JSON list of C-alpha atoms in Angstrom, two decimals:
[
{"chain": "X", "resi": 1, "resn": "MET", "atom": "CA", "xyz": [-69.27, 16.74, 50.48]},
{"chain": "X", "resi": 2, "resn": "ALA", "atom": "CA", "xyz": [-67.38, 19.01, 48.11]},
{"chain": "X", "resi": 3, "resn": "HIS", "atom": "CA", "xyz": [-69.17, 20.28, 45.08]},
{"chain": "X", "resi": 4, "resn": "ALA", "atom": "CA", "xyz": [-67.54, 20.90, 41.73]},
{"chain": "X", "resi": 5, "resn": "ARG", "atom": "CA", "xyz": [-67.35, 24.55, 40.90]},
{"chain": "X", "resi": 6, "resn": "LYS", "atom": "CA", "xyz": [-69.56, 25.55, 38.01]},
{"chain": "X", "resi": 7, "resn": "THR", "atom": "CA", "xyz": [-68.32, 28.01, 35.47]},
{"chain": "X", "resi": 8, "resn": "THR", "atom": "CA", "xyz": [-70.57, 30.36, 33.60]},
{"chain": "X", "resi": 9, "resn": "HIS", "atom": "CA", "xyz": [-68.38, 30.49, 30.53]},
{"chain": "X", "resi": 10, "resn": "SER", "atom": "CA", "xyz": [-66.38, 27.94, 28.61]},
{"chain": "X", "resi": 11, "resn": "ARG", "atom": "CA", "xyz": [-62.63, 28.18, 28.65]},
{"chain": "X", "resi": 12, "resn": "LYS", "atom": "CA", "xyz": [-61.00, 28.94, 25.38]},
{"chain": "X", "resi": 13, "resn": "THR", "atom": "CA", "xyz": [-57.64, 27.30, 25.07]},
{"chain": "X", "resi": 14, "resn": "SER", "atom": "CA", "xyz": [-57.52, 28.13, 21.39]},
{"chain": "X", "resi": 15, "resn": "ALA", "atom": "CA", "xyz": [-57.33, 31.84, 22.20]},
{"chain": "X", "resi": 16, "resn": "ARG", "atom": "CA", "xyz": [-53.93, 31.31, 23.75]},
{"chain": "X", "resi": 17, "resn": "LYS", "atom": "CA", "xyz": [-52.75, 29.23, 20.82]},
{"chain": "X", "resi": 18, "resn": "SER", "atom": "CA", "xyz": [-53.83, 31.74, 18.20]},
{"chain": "X", "resi": 19, "resn": "THR", "atom": "CA", "xyz": [-51.50, 34.42, 19.54]},
{"chain": "X", "resi": 20, "resn": "ARG", "atom": "CA", "xyz": [-48.53, 32.14, 18.98]},
{"chain": "X", "resi": 21, "resn": "ARG", "atom": "CA", "xyz": [-46.91, 32.65, 15.61]},
{"chain": "X", "resi": 22, "resn": "ALA", "atom": "CA", "xyz": [-46.66, 29.56, 13.45]},
{"chain": "X", "resi": 23, "resn": "ALA", "atom": "CA", "xyz": [-43.19, 28.58, 12.30]},
{"chain": "X", "resi": 24, "resn": "PRO", "atom": "CA", "xyz": [-42.76, 29.09, 8.57]},
{"chain": "X", "resi": 25, "resn": "LYS", "atom": "CA", "xyz": [-42.73, 25.93, 6.49]},
{"chain": "X", "resi": 26, "resn": "ARG", "atom": "CA", "xyz": [-39.38, 24.55, 5.43]},
{"chain": "X", "resi": 27, "resn": "TRP", "atom": "CA", "xyz": [-37.42, 26.80, 7.78]},
{"chain": "X", "resi": 28, "resn": "SER", "atom": "CA", "xyz": [-34.50, 24.38, 7.84]},
{"chain": "X", "resi": 29, "resn": "GLN", "atom": "CA", "xyz": [-34.29, 24.52, 4.05]},
{"chain": "X", "resi": 30, "resn": "ARG", "atom": "CA", "xyz": [-34.18, 28.32, 4.30]},
{"chain": "X", "resi": 31, "resn": "VAL", "atom": "CA", "xyz": [-31.41, 28.14, 6.91]},
{"chain": "X", "resi": 32, "resn": "THR", "atom": "CA", "xyz": [-29.37, 25.84, 4.68]},
{"chain": "X", "resi": 33, "resn": "LYS", "atom": "CA", "xyz": [-29.81, 28.19, 1.75]},
{"chain": "X", "resi": 34, "resn": "GLU", "atom": "CA", "xyz": [-29.48, 31.60, 3.45]},
{"chain": "X", "resi": 35, "resn": "SER", "atom": "CA", "xyz": [-27.29, 30.84, 6.45]},
{"chain": "X", "resi": 36, "resn": "ASP", "atom": "CA", "xyz": [-24.39, 33.13, 7.30]},
{"chain": "X", "resi": 37, "resn": "ALA", "atom": "CA", "xyz": [-22.27, 30.03, 7.75]},
{"chain": "X", "resi": 38, "resn": "LEU", "atom": "CA", "xyz": [-21.74, 28.97, 4.13]},
{"chain": "X", "resi": 39, "resn": "ASP", "atom": "CA", "xyz": [-22.68, 29.35, 0.49]},
{"chain": "X", "resi": 40, "resn": "LEU", "atom": "CA", "xyz": [-23.30, 25.68, -0.27]},
{"chain": "X", "resi": 41, "resn": "LYS", "atom": "CA", "xyz": [-23.17, 24.00, -3.64]},
{"chain": "X", "resi": 42, "resn": "GLN", "atom": "CA", "xyz": [-26.60, 22.68, -4.70]},
{"chain": "X", "resi": 43, "resn": "GLY", "atom": "CA", "xyz": [-27.12, 19.04, -3.66]},
{"chain": "X", "resi": 44, "resn": "VAL", "atom": "CA", "xyz": [-23.88, 18.73, -1.68]},
{"chain": "X", "resi": 45, "resn": "PHE", "atom": "CA", "xyz": [-25.42, 16.35, 0.86]},
{"chain": "X", "resi": 46, "resn": "LYS", "atom": "CA", "xyz": [-26.70, 14.06, -1.91]},
{"chain": "X", "resi": 47, "resn": "LEU", "atom": "CA", "xyz": [-23.20, 13.30, -3.24]},
{"chain": "X", "resi": 48, "resn": "THR", "atom": "CA", "xyz": [-22.29, 9.61, -3.17]},
{"chain": "X", "resi": 49, "resn": "SER", "atom": "CA", "xyz": [-18.81, 9.88, -1.66]},
{"chain": "X", "resi": 50, "resn": "ALA", "atom": "CA", "xyz": [-17.89, 11.09, 1.82]},
{"chain": "X", "resi": 51, "resn": "LYS", "atom": "CA", "xyz": [-14.67, 12.55, 0.40]},
{"chain": "X", "resi": 52, "resn": "GLU", "atom": "CA", "xyz": [-16.62, 14.52, -2.23]},
{"chain": "X", "resi": 53, "resn": "ILE", "atom": "CA", "xyz": [-18.98, 15.89, 0.43]},
{"chain": "X", "resi": 54, "resn": "ALA", "atom": "CA", "xyz": [-16.05, 16.90, 2.66]},
{"chain": "X", "resi": 55, "resn": "ALA", "atom": "CA", "xyz": [-14.17, 18.48, -0.25]},
{"chain": "X", "resi": 56, "resn": "SER", "atom": "CA", "xyz": [-17.24, 20.45, -1.32]},
{"chain": "X", "resi": 57, "resn": "LEU", "atom": "CA", "xyz": [-17.92, 21.68, 2.22]},
{"chain": "X", "resi": 58, "resn": "LYS", "atom": "CA", "xyz": [-14.27, 22.66, 2.63]},
{"chain": "X", "resi": 59, "resn": "ARG", "atom": "CA", "xyz": [-14.27, 24.55, -0.68]},
{"chain": "X", "resi": 60, "resn": "SER", "atom": "CA", "xyz": [-17.52, 26.33, 0.22]},
{"chain": "X", "resi": 61, "resn": "ALA", "atom": "CA", "xyz": [-16.27, 27.23, 3.70]},
{"chain": "X", "resi": 62, "resn": "GLU", "atom": "CA", "xyz": [-12.98, 28.62, 2.46]},
{"chain": "X", "resi": 63, "resn": "HIS", "atom": "CA", "xyz": [-14.58, 30.72, -0.28]},
{"chain": "X", "resi": 64, "resn": "SER", "atom": "CA", "xyz": [-17.59, 31.96, 1.70]},
{"chain": "X", "resi": 65, "resn": "ALA", "atom": "CA", "xyz": [-17.56, 35.65, 2.53]},
{"chain": "X", "resi": 66, "resn": "ARG", "atom": "CA", "xyz": [-20.59, 35.33, 4.84]},
{"chain": "X", "resi": 67, "resn": "ARG", "atom": "CA", "xyz": [-19.20, 33.00, 7.48]},
{"chain": "X", "resi": 68, "resn": "LYS", "atom": "CA", "xyz": [-18.53, 34.42, 10.93]},
{"chain": "X", "resi": 69, "resn": "THR", "atom": "CA", "xyz": [-16.25, 31.69, 12.32]},
{"chain": "X", "resi": 70, "resn": "GLY", "atom": "CA", "xyz": [-13.37, 29.63, 10.98]},
{"chain": "X", "resi": 71, "resn": "ALA", "atom": "CA", "xyz": [-13.79, 27.56, 7.83]},
{"chain": "X", "resi": 72, "resn": "TYR", "atom": "CA", "xyz": [-13.57, 24.22, 9.65]},
{"chain": "X", "resi": 73, "resn": "ARG", "atom": "CA", "xyz": [-16.15, 25.16, 12.25]},
{"chain": "X", "resi": 74, "resn": "SER", "atom": "CA", "xyz": [-18.57, 26.51, 9.63]},
{"chain": "X", "resi": 75, "resn": "ALA", "atom": "CA", "xyz": [-18.29, 23.41, 7.45]},
{"chain": "X", "resi": 76, "resn": "LEU", "atom": "CA", "xyz": [-18.69, 21.01, 10.37]},
{"chain": "X", "resi": 77, "resn": "SER", "atom": "CA", "xyz": [-21.64, 22.92, 11.83]},
{"chain": "X", "resi": 78, "resn": "MET", "atom": "CA", "xyz": [-23.50, 22.90, 8.51]},
{"chain": "X", "resi": 79, "resn": "LEU", "atom": "CA", "xyz": [-22.94, 19.15, 8.13]},
{"chain": "X", "resi": 80, "resn": "THR", "atom": "CA", "xyz": [-24.09, 18.51, 11.71]},
{"chain": "X", "resi": 81, "resn": "PHE", "atom": "CA", "xyz": [-27.11, 20.77, 11.22]},
{"chain": "X", "resi": 82, "resn": "TYR", "atom": "CA", "xyz": [-28.18, 18.77, 8.16]},
{"chain": "X", "resi": 83, "resn": "ILE", "atom": "CA", "xyz": [-27.79, 15.43, 9.97]},
{"chain": "X", "resi": 84, "resn": "ASN", "atom": "CA", "xyz": [-29.69, 16.63, 13.05]},
{"chain": "X", "resi": 85, "resn": "ARG", "atom": "CA", "xyz": [-32.55, 18.21, 11.09]},
{"chain": "X", "resi": 86, "resn": "ALA", "atom": "CA", "xyz": [-33.06, 15.08, 9.00]},
{"chain": "X", "resi": 87, "resn": "GLY", "atom": "CA", "xyz": [-33.40, 13.06, 12.20]},
{"chain": "X", "resi": 88, "resn": "LYS", "atom": "CA", "xyz": [-34.98, 9.65, 11.85]},
{"chain": "X", "resi": 89, "resn": "THR", "atom": "CA", "xyz": [-36.04, 10.28, 8.26]},
{"chain": "X", "resi": 90, "resn": "LEU", "atom": "CA", "xyz": [-32.43, 10.14, 7.07]},
{"chain": "X", "resi": 91, "resn": "PRO", "atom": "CA", "xyz": [-31.71, 6.67, 5.62]},
{"chain": "X", "resi": 92, "resn": "GLN", "atom": "CA", "xyz": [-29.02, 4.75, 7.49]},
{"chain": "X", "resi": 93, "resn": "THR", "atom": "CA", "xyz": [-26.76, 4.53, 4.41]},
{"chain": "X", "resi": 94, "resn": "GLN", "atom": "CA", "xyz": [-26.83, 8.29, 3.94]},
{"chain": "X", "resi": 95, "resn": "ARG", "atom": "CA", "xyz": [-26.33, 8.91, 7.68]},
{"chain": "X", "resi": 96, "resn": "THR", "atom": "CA", "xyz": [-23.26, 6.65, 7.63]},
{"chain": "X", "resi": 97, "resn": "ARG", "atom": "CA", "xyz": [-21.92, 8.48, 4.57]},
{"chain": "X", "resi": 98, "resn": "LEU", "atom": "CA", "xyz": [-22.40, 11.86, 6.26]},
{"chain": "X", "resi": 99, "resn": "GLU", "atom": "CA", "xyz": [-20.75, 10.66, 9.47]},
{"chain": "X", "resi": 100, "resn": "ARG", "atom": "CA", "xyz": [-17.78, 9.48, 7.37]},
{"chain": "X", "resi": 101, "resn": "ALA", "atom": "CA", "xyz": [-17.78, 12.92, 5.73]},
{"chain": "X", "resi": 102, "resn": "LYS", "atom": "CA", "xyz": [-17.19, 14.42, 9.21]},
{"chain": "X", "resi": 103, "resn": "VAL", "atom": "CA", "xyz": [-14.05, 12.31, 9.55]},
{"chain": "X", "resi": 104, "resn": "GLU", "atom": "CA", "xyz": [-12.93, 13.27, 6.03]},
{"chain": "X", "resi": 105, "resn": "LEU", "atom": "CA", "xyz": [-13.57, 16.92, 6.85]},
{"chain": "X", "resi": 106, "resn": "LYS", "atom": "CA", "xyz": [-11.33, 16.68, 9.92]},
{"chain": "X", "resi": 107, "resn": "ARG", "atom": "CA", "xyz": [-8.66, 15.05, 7.78]},
{"chain": "X", "resi": 108, "resn": "ALA", "atom": "CA", "xyz": [-9.00, 17.71, 5.05]},
{"chain": "X", "resi": 109, "resn": "PHE", "atom": "CA", "xyz": [-8.47, 20.49, 7.59]},
{"chain": "X", "resi": 110, "resn": "GLY", "atom": "CA", "xyz": [-5.59, 18.63, 9.27]},
{"chain": "X", "resi": 111, "resn": "ARG", "atom": "CA", "xyz": [-7.41, 18.15, 12.57]},
{"chain": "X", "resi": 112, "resn": "GLU", "atom": "CA", "xyz": [-7.16, 14.40, 12.86]}
]
């Protein structure tokens, strides 16, 4: 009959966890604000028209001095980042509007 091994000390799993650095709160908000991709207009993703969102992203991408890639790629990546970070909390109407903004962005850059 096998006996369970007794330990003389309790295991501390919290010791391992405490060495891990906690992610700062609102990191995605900081990325949106300070990203090298674009200098975004305040509240661009809250606009009511997909065309307005696409036009604002295009304008920001073309005038940004901080972006490291092409204007189209920067604008599309920032829009995709916002949609992905919002996840399931993004209302369906707003998600649909932002997905339409992707199509409008392609059209604005002549990539249709």
